[in-house]
Amino acid sequence: MDIIVCVKQVPDTTDVKIDPKTGTLIREGVPSIVNPDDKHAIEEALRLKEKFGGKVTVLSMGPPQAGDALREASAMGADDMVLLCDRAFAGADTWATSHTLGEAAKKIGYDLIICGREAIDGDTAQIGPQMAEHLELPQITYVRKVESADGGKIVCERALEDGYERVEANLPALLTVISDVNKPRYPSVRGIVEAYQEKEITTWTAADINADSACIGLDGSPTSVKKSFAPEPKGEGEILEGSTSEVCKQLVTKLMDKNVVR
Amino acid sequence: MKFSLNKEQEMIRKTAREFAENEIGPIAAHIDETAEFPVDTVKKLGELGFMGMTVPKEYGGAGMDDVSYAIAVEEVSRVCASHGVTMSVNNSLVCWPLLKYGTEEQKQKYLIPLANGEKLGCFGLTEPSAGTDAGSQNTVAIKEGDKYIINGSKVFITNASQAQVAIIFAMTDKSKGTRGISTFIVDTDTPGFSTGTIEDKMGIRGSVQAELVFEDMEIPEENLLGKEGRGFGIAMATLDGGRIGIACQALGIAQAAYEESVKYAKEREQFGKPIAKFQAIQWFIADMATEIDAARLLVYKAAFDKWQKKPYTVSAAMAKFFASDIAMKATRNAIQVHGGYGYTKEYPVERFYRDAKITEIYEGTTEVQKMVIAGNLLK
């Protein structure tokens, strides 16, 4: 089973600070990491490969330094690395990005595509589903468990807010996975050596994937950002003081005032 | 001159740190308390390639450079010094001499499983009356036909009771003094091999140090490592590399003490403000950070020398001497920053303090490091 995993390099938002004046992320000095959900996608692909054979290709679109995210995936055990790197891709929204990734996926070839649910920098969760639409593939999103993947079909459990769905799809298909699906392995020391010293990243430009210039980058992006801002900070919390019964009384009164309880 | 790590080294740091924080961190205080050997996490370190990092791939290792190895021991020790020494011993004191002095057959049979984490090794040099005076070996190996009969005992041997393979030293010709010492590779299931008392220690309690006892233990001659009579040289050369590992362990402990101190100094309030606002605390932090940076440069320099195949006896001795010294100072002052709380087991700094002390003692005391440094400089 040949699997493509889409990987995004993102700023480590656990470390991120917002510039209070401009309302934008302060990216300086913030380490770049493999998007956390994507690590689960890589792990699931590696497990399927271990079971069914085949090859895992990690695919990313980004500047040259995004190659580090691919190398980390390779150190975990991915076979091939493909980076889509071209100024023509810059400024892409999720529509253009998913189109671009889809074109590259066609060139690589696959039985299955796995994406993380969403990236921690954009939080859109749109790339996976949009890629499936571009490629006309069945999609199973929010996968929390891959039950089976043989006989040309894949069966997954799809997490919902109040339960789960068990969904079967024909292969080729596209999955987006959530963090419950598995525990990603650590890169091995040998894997790190191989990723940096022995393996090459295949870099493709827009021309390499025969991308239609009207569908990629800023020009191919139907959405545009009007304004970005930090949400208003919430008001100060209030600490109730007094004995337990006094505090409870105050709390109930306040909750009734706000119509939380009647 | 470059001070930056390369990409592989950065990824080793990240991976070792994540593994240490996520997998070892939750058990570090527990294994210190109970002195349980952490079989599972040591096994996992081996599976990831951290137990034979610099051994070439064809012999089961990862083929990594020595600076990466240094970084990995530092990161693991930053979370748990017990895992740090377990790992350092297998890499530096067991895999390295097998790679350097072993025959092809020995490498195939012993190095591969030790480097790929299948087996754990120990290094038996120290004896009850041969500590700093390592040449005064009382363990005796007598050649009989195509085998050696070995009798004697070793003490304070790290990994002893957990190891499947031991590199040991014994006198094959007492009349020749240190030139009569030879090195042997021993399967620990060999009849006549046993481990004795497990030491109950002040620190590094999650690592195991025990006696090795050899009673009419028969070792085939193909298990002689290097030539007969060359054992002392093998031991000294091996310890040069081992010292880099211990220096990294000390560095990791010091770094942990520093980080805990910074965190606590910002949280703890006295006289209506965080204690970080007081100059007394600031000076502790400044001293720690400066000394840790200096130690790190010395430690990485020693590892770099080894990687680049330059002489590293002196740089390794300097690194160990300095890093262990500042680890003691940083952990002592970390407790001072924490005050009474630092003296309790509620905070990890008392463990760091107890763990740090051994780095001034094993694989050559601080005084031995100074002898090595001065001895080389005044030749």
XYZ file of C-alpha atoms in Angstrom:
641
model
C 0.000 0.000 0.000
C 1.554 3.280 -1.113
C 0.645 6.092 1.201
C 1.161 9.837 0.944
C 1.199 11.823 4.167
C 0.793 15.579 3.956
C 2.964 17.373 6.462
C 3.122 21.020 7.421
C 5.898 22.799 9.225
C 4.376 25.172 11.772
C 5.607 27.517 14.504
C 5.464 25.849 17.902
C 2.413 27.679 19.176
C 2.913 26.457 22.720
C 5.720 29.021 22.690
C 4.003 31.655 20.618
C 3.420 35.214 21.687
C 1.177 37.785 20.052
C 2.479 41.261 19.398
C 0.006 43.400 21.361
C 0.365 46.318 18.937
C -0.054 44.572 15.598
C -2.078 41.589 16.785
C 0.087 39.233 14.743
C 2.227 36.269 15.754
C 5.769 37.009 16.833
C 7.562 34.372 14.738
C 11.083 35.463 15.589
C 12.881 32.909 17.712
C 9.875 30.568 17.704
C 10.998 27.040 16.849
C 9.414 25.297 13.896
C 7.922 21.874 14.440
C 6.067 19.224 12.508
C 2.375 20.015 12.926
C 1.273 17.766 15.823
C -1.716 16.140 14.051
C 0.532 15.378 11.079
C 2.785 13.288 13.323
C -0.196 11.071 14.024
C -0.798 10.860 10.269
C 2.821 9.770 9.726
C 2.557 7.190 12.497
C -0.651 5.720 11.071
C 0.931 5.505 7.627
C 3.988 3.737 9.045
C 1.783 1.233 10.871
C -0.190 0.494 7.706
C 3.059 0.094 5.785
C 4.374 -2.317 8.417
C 1.191 -4.353 8.011
C 0.646 -4.235 4.271
C 4.028 -3.285 2.817
C 4.445 -0.502 0.285
C 5.963 2.877 0.738
C 5.283 6.062 2.675
C 5.959 9.390 0.967
C 5.781 12.593 2.983
C 4.675 15.651 1.059
C 4.873 19.291 2.025
C 4.535 22.676 0.407
C 6.669 25.439 1.812
C 9.987 27.257 1.808
C 13.237 25.242 1.764
C 13.380 25.092 5.577
C 10.145 23.073 5.530
C 12.472 20.277 4.431
C 13.321 19.846 8.124
C 9.768 18.707 8.798
C 10.095 16.156 5.997
C 13.415 14.952 7.384
C 11.870 14.462 10.796
C 9.146 12.350 9.183
C 11.843 10.438 7.346
C 13.720 9.873 10.638
C 10.503 8.346 11.994
C 10.546 5.918 9.053
C 8.984 7.543 5.968
C 10.628 6.369 2.739
C 10.502 9.355 0.409
C 10.287 13.115 0.846
C 8.749 15.540 -1.622
C 8.831 19.300 -1.111
C 6.811 21.646 -3.290
C 8.895 24.763 -3.285
C 8.350 27.626 -5.693
C 7.672 31.336 -5.275
C 4.606 30.740 -7.446
C 3.063 28.759 -4.551
C 3.410 31.653 -2.101
C 0.329 33.257 -0.595
C -1.873 30.238 -1.234
C -5.087 29.833 0.733
C -6.429 26.382 1.560
C -8.111 26.005 -1.848
C -4.908 26.692 -3.780
C -2.815 24.668 -1.324
C -5.048 21.623 -1.561
C -5.086 21.896 -5.342
C -1.282 22.065 -5.405
C -0.857 19.153 -3.006
C -3.405 17.183 -5.022
C -1.501 17.715 -8.273
C 1.691 16.524 -6.583
C -0.144 13.491 -5.154
C -1.249 12.532 -8.680
C 2.360 12.637 -9.810
C 3.584 10.555 -6.838
C 0.810 7.944 -7.036
C -1.007 6.488 -4.026
C -3.482 4.034 -2.570
C -4.171 6.211 0.432
C -3.566 9.806 1.494
C -3.436 10.674 5.192
C -3.527 14.198 6.591
C -3.577 15.475 10.137
C -6.919 16.914 11.156
C -5.689 20.499 11.111
C -2.592 22.651 11.473
C -2.053 24.497 14.718
C -1.188 27.755 12.951
C -4.239 28.050 10.693
C -6.777 25.799 12.463
C -8.877 25.462 9.311
C -9.012 21.648 8.944
C -9.753 22.283 5.259
C -6.728 20.884 3.414
C -7.591 17.197 3.759
C -11.253 17.478 2.724
C -10.441 19.885 -0.130
C -7.715 17.610 -1.461
C -10.196 14.723 -1.470
C -12.607 16.866 -3.479
C -9.911 17.927 -5.961
C -8.851 14.326 -6.408
C -12.421 12.995 -6.333
C -11.592 10.588 -3.546
C -13.798 9.270 -0.778
C -12.797 10.917 2.469
C -13.057 9.905 6.101
C -12.313 12.800 8.434
C -11.600 12.883 12.178
C -10.378 9.285 12.140
C -9.696 7.968 15.621
C -9.044 4.367 14.599
C -8.194 2.558 11.401
C -9.894 -0.787 11.772
C -8.849 -2.533 8.572
C -7.434 -1.624 5.204
C -7.387 -4.747 3.062
C -9.357 -5.998 0.079
C -9.359 -2.584 -1.567
C -11.395 -1.073 1.265
C -10.630 0.862 4.410
C -12.742 0.849 7.543
C -12.291 3.584 10.128
C -13.895 4.942 13.240
C -14.685 8.601 12.855
C -14.928 10.615 16.066
C -17.992 12.771 16.610
C -18.807 14.982 19.545
C -21.236 12.484 21.026
C -19.940 9.159 19.758
C -18.344 7.740 16.676
C -19.216 6.541 13.199
C -17.830 3.411 11.612
C -17.209 4.214 7.963
C -16.085 2.051 5.081
C -14.594 3.537 1.929
C -13.104 2.154 -1.243
C -9.422 2.723 -1.820
C -7.890 4.982 -2.927
C -9.193 7.275 -0.223
C -8.168 10.161 1.964
C -8.197 10.210 5.759
C -7.707 13.005 8.227
C -6.672 11.738 11.636
C -7.025 13.098 15.145
C -4.498 12.702 17.927
C -6.422 9.817 19.555
C -5.577 7.584 16.604
C -2.137 6.578 17.892
C 0.987 7.632 19.763
C 3.608 8.792 17.264
C 6.963 7.071 17.511
C 10.171 8.972 18.182
C 12.625 9.392 15.338
C 15.455 6.871 15.747
C 19.073 7.936 15.886
C 19.779 5.912 12.787
C 16.752 7.422 11.098
C 18.103 10.905 11.808
C 21.471 9.994 10.289
C 19.792 8.562 7.195
C 17.385 11.490 6.838
C 20.206 13.998 6.748
C 23.142 12.105 5.304
C 21.714 9.514 2.984
C 18.326 10.595 1.743
C 17.530 13.415 -0.648
C 14.435 15.563 -0.685
C 12.752 15.624 -4.093
C 11.924 19.268 -4.741
C 9.260 20.127 -7.286
C 8.362 23.522 -8.710
C 5.012 24.535 -10.195
C 6.286 23.406 -13.602
C 7.249 19.973 -12.251
C 3.657 19.228 -11.295
C 2.184 20.960 -14.361
C 0.235 23.258 -12.092
C -2.217 25.661 -13.673
C -1.002 29.101 -12.584
C -4.601 30.224 -12.082
C -5.040 27.563 -9.372
C -1.927 28.077 -7.243
C -0.419 30.683 -4.967
C -2.028 34.037 -4.279
C -3.587 34.260 -7.746
C -5.253 30.891 -7.331
C -6.670 31.768 -3.924
C -10.335 32.740 -3.825
C -10.127 33.886 -0.208
C -8.245 36.889 1.062
C -7.519 38.056 4.579
C -9.271 41.351 5.331
C -7.958 41.843 8.803
C -6.362 39.802 11.536
C -6.659 40.701 15.151
C -6.304 39.236 18.598
C -9.593 38.578 20.377
C -10.481 41.006 23.151
C -9.090 39.714 26.397
C -11.745 38.423 28.763
C -12.524 40.561 31.781
C -10.852 39.927 35.113
C -12.099 36.898 36.976
C -13.722 37.390 40.338
C -12.667 35.465 43.409
C -15.424 34.876 45.936
C -14.350 34.944 49.548
C -15.831 33.765 52.785
C -16.874 30.466 54.328
C -17.928 27.608 52.061
C -21.630 28.230 52.563
C -21.249 31.986 52.002
C -19.285 31.403 48.831
C -21.877 28.929 47.576
C -24.683 31.409 48.216
C -22.833 34.168 46.375
C -22.097 31.804 43.514
C -25.712 30.696 43.126
C -26.913 34.307 43.243
C -24.463 35.295 40.536
C -25.346 32.340 38.357
C -29.048 33.186 38.677
C -28.354 36.833 37.821
C -26.708 35.680 34.628
C -29.519 33.233 33.904
C -27.137 30.288 33.966
C -29.359 28.608 36.539
C -32.962 29.434 37.423
C 34.856 29.319 13.992
C 31.322 28.027 14.327
C 29.323 27.642 17.509
C 26.178 26.251 15.985
C 25.098 22.641 15.892
C 24.265 21.038 12.580
C 20.731 19.918 11.735
C 21.258 16.305 12.778
C 22.658 17.385 16.128
C 19.673 19.672 16.651
C 17.291 16.852 15.858
C 19.139 14.543 18.233
C 18.717 17.144 20.954
C 15.023 17.523 20.224
C 14.420 13.785 20.079
C 16.460 12.997 23.194
C 14.748 15.825 25.062
C 11.262 14.740 24.050
C 11.976 11.131 24.907
C 13.516 12.077 28.245
C 10.749 14.470 29.238
C 7.867 12.269 28.113
C 9.091 8.771 28.891
C 11.729 9.149 31.615
C 10.496 12.286 33.390
C 7.406 10.614 34.875
C 9.497 7.861 36.527
C 12.672 9.760 37.473
C 11.666 10.561 41.056
C 10.192 7.080 41.534
C 13.306 5.166 40.503
C 15.370 7.464 42.689
C 13.097 6.677 45.629
C 12.884 2.918 45.081
C 16.244 2.250 43.378
C 14.399 0.192 40.759
C 16.301 -0.321 37.538
C 14.196 1.161 34.701
C 14.285 -1.860 32.394
C 11.604 -0.613 29.986
C 12.941 2.869 29.308
C 16.512 1.591 28.960
C 15.204 -0.919 26.425
C 13.398 1.844 24.548
C 16.547 3.977 24.510
C 18.294 1.002 22.935
C 15.597 0.480 20.325
C 15.871 4.126 19.296
C 19.623 3.757 18.836
C 20.795 5.689 21.890
C 22.840 2.805 23.333
C 25.343 2.521 20.482
C 25.156 5.927 18.922
C 28.621 6.275 17.423
C 28.991 2.637 16.398
C 28.868 2.316 12.595
C 25.678 0.943 11.100
C 27.284 -2.317 9.982
C 27.878 -3.115 13.661
C 24.377 -2.339 14.854
C 24.908 1.299 15.771
C 23.525 4.515 14.421
C 26.755 5.881 12.916
C 26.299 9.197 14.717
C 29.010 11.701 15.594
C 30.431 12.147 19.104
C 28.920 15.612 19.603
C 25.459 14.173 18.985
C 26.248 11.487 21.536
C 27.308 14.158 24.027
C 24.079 16.060 23.456
C 21.988 12.925 23.954
C 23.645 12.049 27.296
C 23.250 15.677 28.374
C 19.548 15.721 27.513
C 18.783 12.393 29.146
C 20.748 13.388 32.280
C 18.907 16.707 32.414
C 15.831 14.661 33.229
C 17.389 11.645 34.967
C 21.088 11.188 35.715
C 20.537 7.485 36.404
C 19.506 6.848 32.804
C 22.412 9.101 31.783
C 25.060 6.867 33.310
C 23.411 3.624 32.189
C 23.533 4.941 28.660
C 27.016 6.455 28.921
C 28.521 3.182 30.162
C 27.046 1.092 27.362
C 28.103 3.573 24.671
C 31.515 4.653 25.929
C 32.844 1.859 28.089
C 31.417 -1.178 26.342
C 30.669 -0.509 22.671
C 33.660 1.732 22.110
C 36.445 -0.704 23.186
C 34.726 -3.522 21.264
C 34.705 -1.365 18.157
C 38.253 -0.142 18.660
C 39.984 -3.361 19.744
C 37.587 -6.165 18.813
C 38.172 -8.732 16.082
C 35.596 -9.019 13.322
C 34.143 -12.116 15.038
C 33.927 -10.307 18.373
C 32.188 -7.360 16.752
C 29.690 -9.617 15.013
C 28.953 -11.600 18.146
C 29.061 -8.905 20.842
C 29.064 -5.394 19.423
C 25.978 -5.721 17.233
C 23.523 -6.731 20.001
C 25.075 -4.224 22.417
C 24.869 -1.352 19.949
C 21.348 -2.112 18.733
C 19.983 -2.240 22.270
C 19.264 -5.963 22.402
C 21.826 -6.417 25.158
C 23.263 -4.245 27.903
C 26.939 -4.171 28.817
C 29.084 -3.355 31.834
C 32.746 -2.500 32.331
C 34.636 -4.216 35.136
C 37.885 -2.496 36.061
C 37.524 -1.231 39.644
C 38.317 -3.631 42.475
C 38.102 -3.259 46.254
C 41.781 -2.300 46.386
C 42.162 -1.022 42.823
C 40.213 2.222 42.534
C 42.275 5.198 41.448
C 45.189 2.760 41.458
C 43.528 0.745 38.708
C 46.773 -1.023 37.830
C 46.777 -2.994 41.102
C 44.469 -5.665 39.772
C 43.940 -8.712 41.964
C 41.738 -10.510 39.466
C 43.823 -13.211 37.847
C 43.448 -14.951 34.490
C 45.491 -18.098 33.993
C 45.823 -19.556 30.522
C 45.030 -23.241 30.279
C 45.073 -24.599 26.754
C 42.710 -22.534 24.640
C 40.982 -20.860 27.554
C 41.578 -18.609 30.528
C 40.538 -19.464 34.091
C 39.567 -16.222 35.813
C 39.243 -15.636 39.558
C 38.649 -12.388 41.394
C 36.068 -9.692 41.947
C 35.089 -6.181 40.897
C 33.155 -3.484 42.741
C 30.944 -0.515 41.892
C 30.288 -1.885 38.408
C 27.553 0.102 36.664
C 24.857 -2.022 34.950
C 26.401 -5.143 36.547
C 23.316 -7.137 37.509
C 21.429 -6.052 34.376
C 24.182 -6.766 31.852
C 24.437 -9.673 29.452
C 28.011 -8.827 28.498
C 30.912 -7.628 30.649
C 34.225 -6.188 29.539
C 36.575 -7.123 32.373
C 40.233 -6.721 33.250
C 42.494 -9.314 34.854
C 46.174 -9.991 35.464
C 47.537 -12.480 32.976
C 51.108 -11.883 34.226
C 51.466 -10.362 37.667
C 55.234 -9.932 37.310
C 54.748 -7.347 34.585
C 52.604 -4.931 36.615
C 50.268 -2.872 34.435
C 51.778 -4.577 31.375
C 50.442 -7.833 32.685
C 46.788 -6.760 32.540
C 44.522 -8.169 29.821
C 40.947 -7.474 28.756
C 38.233 -10.095 28.317
C 34.721 -10.182 26.938
C 32.495 -12.190 29.251
C 28.969 -13.472 28.723
C 27.387 -12.944 32.102
C 25.699 -16.344 31.944
C 29.115 -18.037 31.940
C 29.435 -20.531 34.829
C 31.544 -18.975 37.581
C 30.244 -15.463 36.887
C 27.974 -13.897 39.468
C 26.991 -10.495 40.716
C 27.119 -9.673 44.402
C 25.924 -6.861 46.608
C 24.070 -4.063 44.886
C 25.253 -0.733 46.282
C 22.753 1.389 48.191
C 23.802 4.832 47.067
C 23.323 8.519 47.805
C 22.475 9.376 44.189
C 21.987 7.916 40.702
C 19.767 5.463 42.510
C 17.925 4.391 39.383
C 21.143 3.003 37.967
C 22.680 -0.156 39.323
C 26.214 -0.611 40.634
C 27.199 -4.000 41.965
C 29.995 -6.462 42.570
C 31.120 -8.906 39.920
C 32.490 -12.183 41.234
C 34.494 -14.637 39.137
C 35.050 -18.123 40.499
C 37.020 -20.447 38.214
C 35.281 -18.756 35.318
C 36.415 -20.259 32.009
C 36.692 -17.801 29.159
C 37.682 -19.009 25.674
C 40.806 -17.387 24.288
C 38.845 -15.877 21.401
C 37.236 -13.635 24.028
C 40.522 -11.884 24.793
C 39.960 -8.266 23.711
C 43.094 -6.791 22.153
C 46.432 -8.406 22.835
C 47.435 -10.071 26.062
C 49.120 -7.554 28.379
C 47.536 -4.517 26.694
C 44.587 -4.265 29.047
C 45.751 -1.261 31.014
C 46.160 0.807 27.866
C 42.710 -0.293 26.690
C 41.230 0.700 30.052
C 42.849 4.130 30.026
C 41.897 4.876 26.416
C 38.338 3.719 27.073
C 38.057 5.917 30.149
C 39.158 8.959 28.112
C 35.957 8.576 26.119
C 33.925 7.595 29.166
C 34.838 10.887 30.773
C 33.119 12.766 27.979
C 29.946 10.855 28.808
C 30.227 11.663 32.523
C 30.993 15.299 31.745
C 27.771 15.365 29.703
C 25.906 13.785 32.576
C 27.207 16.497 34.926
C 26.291 19.161 32.383
C 22.750 17.820 32.078
C 22.301 17.770 35.859
C 23.597 21.347 36.124
C 21.261 22.488 33.352
C 18.301 20.922 35.130
C 19.270 22.621 38.409
C 19.508 25.947 36.622
C 16.136 25.595 34.893
C 14.387 24.614 38.125
C 16.006 27.590 39.862
C 14.830 30.058 37.228
C 11.309 28.663 37.372
C 11.146 28.751 41.148
C 12.710 32.212 41.405
C 9.947 33.615 39.216
C 7.147 31.849 41.100
C 8.202 32.178 44.704
C 7.286 35.459 46.359
C 8.800 36.929 49.480
C 8.504 40.507 50.761
C 5.724 40.998 48.234
C 7.636 40.192 45.077
C 9.121 37.233 43.214
C 12.494 36.286 44.685
C 13.927 36.670 41.143
C 13.782 40.417 41.846
C 16.410 40.080 44.563
C 20.035 40.462 43.639
C 21.099 37.540 45.843
C 19.005 35.218 43.678
C 20.028 36.927 40.440
C 23.663 36.260 41.227
C 23.022 32.584 41.726
C 21.280 32.465 38.350
C 24.030 34.437 36.603
C 26.748 32.227 38.086
C 24.957 29.043 37.099
C 24.229 30.166 33.548
C 27.780 31.367 32.965
C 29.409 28.262 34.372
C 27.057 25.934 32.523
C 27.838 27.701 29.265
C 31.565 27.377 29.916
C 31.189 23.705 30.798
C 29.133 23.060 27.681
C 31.841 24.554 25.494
C 34.481 22.355 27.135
C 32.324 19.246 26.903
C 31.368 19.733 23.263
C 34.990 20.568 22.456
C 36.138 17.250 23.924
C 33.435 15.416 21.969
C 34.389 17.347 18.852
C 38.060 16.374 19.301
C 37.063 12.723 19.553
C 34.802 13.020 16.501
C 37.569 14.689 14.504
C 40.049 12.009 15.590
C 42.226 14.547 17.404
C 43.819 13.719 20.762
C 41.151 14.118 23.452
C 42.714 12.818 26.653
C 43.301 16.314 27.996
C 40.117 17.928 26.679
C 38.013 15.053 28.075
C 39.712 15.314 31.488
C 39.207 19.097 31.529
C 35.567 18.698 30.529
C 34.872 16.157 33.258
C 36.763 18.037 35.944
C 35.049 21.333 35.171
C 31.555 20.062 34.422
C 31.374 17.921 37.560
C 32.622 20.827 39.640
C 30.020 23.252 38.320
C 27.316 20.583 38.589
C 28.013 20.398 42.327
C 27.942 24.162 42.599
C 24.802 24.599 40.491
C 22.861 21.921 42.375
C 23.983 23.239 45.768
C 22.888 26.733 44.837
C 19.680 25.468 43.274
C 18.729 24.175 46.722
C 19.733 27.553 48.161
C 17.422 29.329 45.700
C 14.598 26.980 46.732
C 15.352 27.421 50.436
C 13.669 24.901 52.730
C 11.505 23.564 49.922
C 14.625 22.638 47.981
C 15.683 20.401 50.840
C 12.509 18.352 50.496
C 11.556 15.742 47.944
C 8.695 17.936 46.799
C 11.167 19.558 44.420
C 13.712 17.699 42.273
C 16.764 19.800 43.177
C 17.755 17.657 46.161
C 17.900 14.680 43.783
C 20.070 16.673 41.393
C 22.425 17.509 44.266
C 22.766 13.872 45.279
C 23.164 12.782 41.650
C 25.814 15.409 40.923
C 28.280 14.224 43.553
C 29.180 10.978 41.808
C 30.326 12.859 38.708
C 33.297 14.101 40.734
C 34.212 10.536 41.612
C 33.612 7.857 39.000
C 35.572 7.285 35.790
C 38.457 9.057 37.507
C 38.065 11.458 40.419
C 38.507 15.193 39.953
C 42.017 14.757 41.348
C 42.789 12.099 38.737
C 41.546 14.435 35.997
C 43.992 17.058 37.238
C 46.775 14.455 37.264
C 45.923 13.561 33.667
C 45.805 17.197 32.570
C 49.019 18.232 34.328
C 50.767 14.989 33.413
C 50.122 15.653 29.740
C 51.016 19.325 29.894
C 54.235 18.825 31.829
C 55.528 15.881 29.782
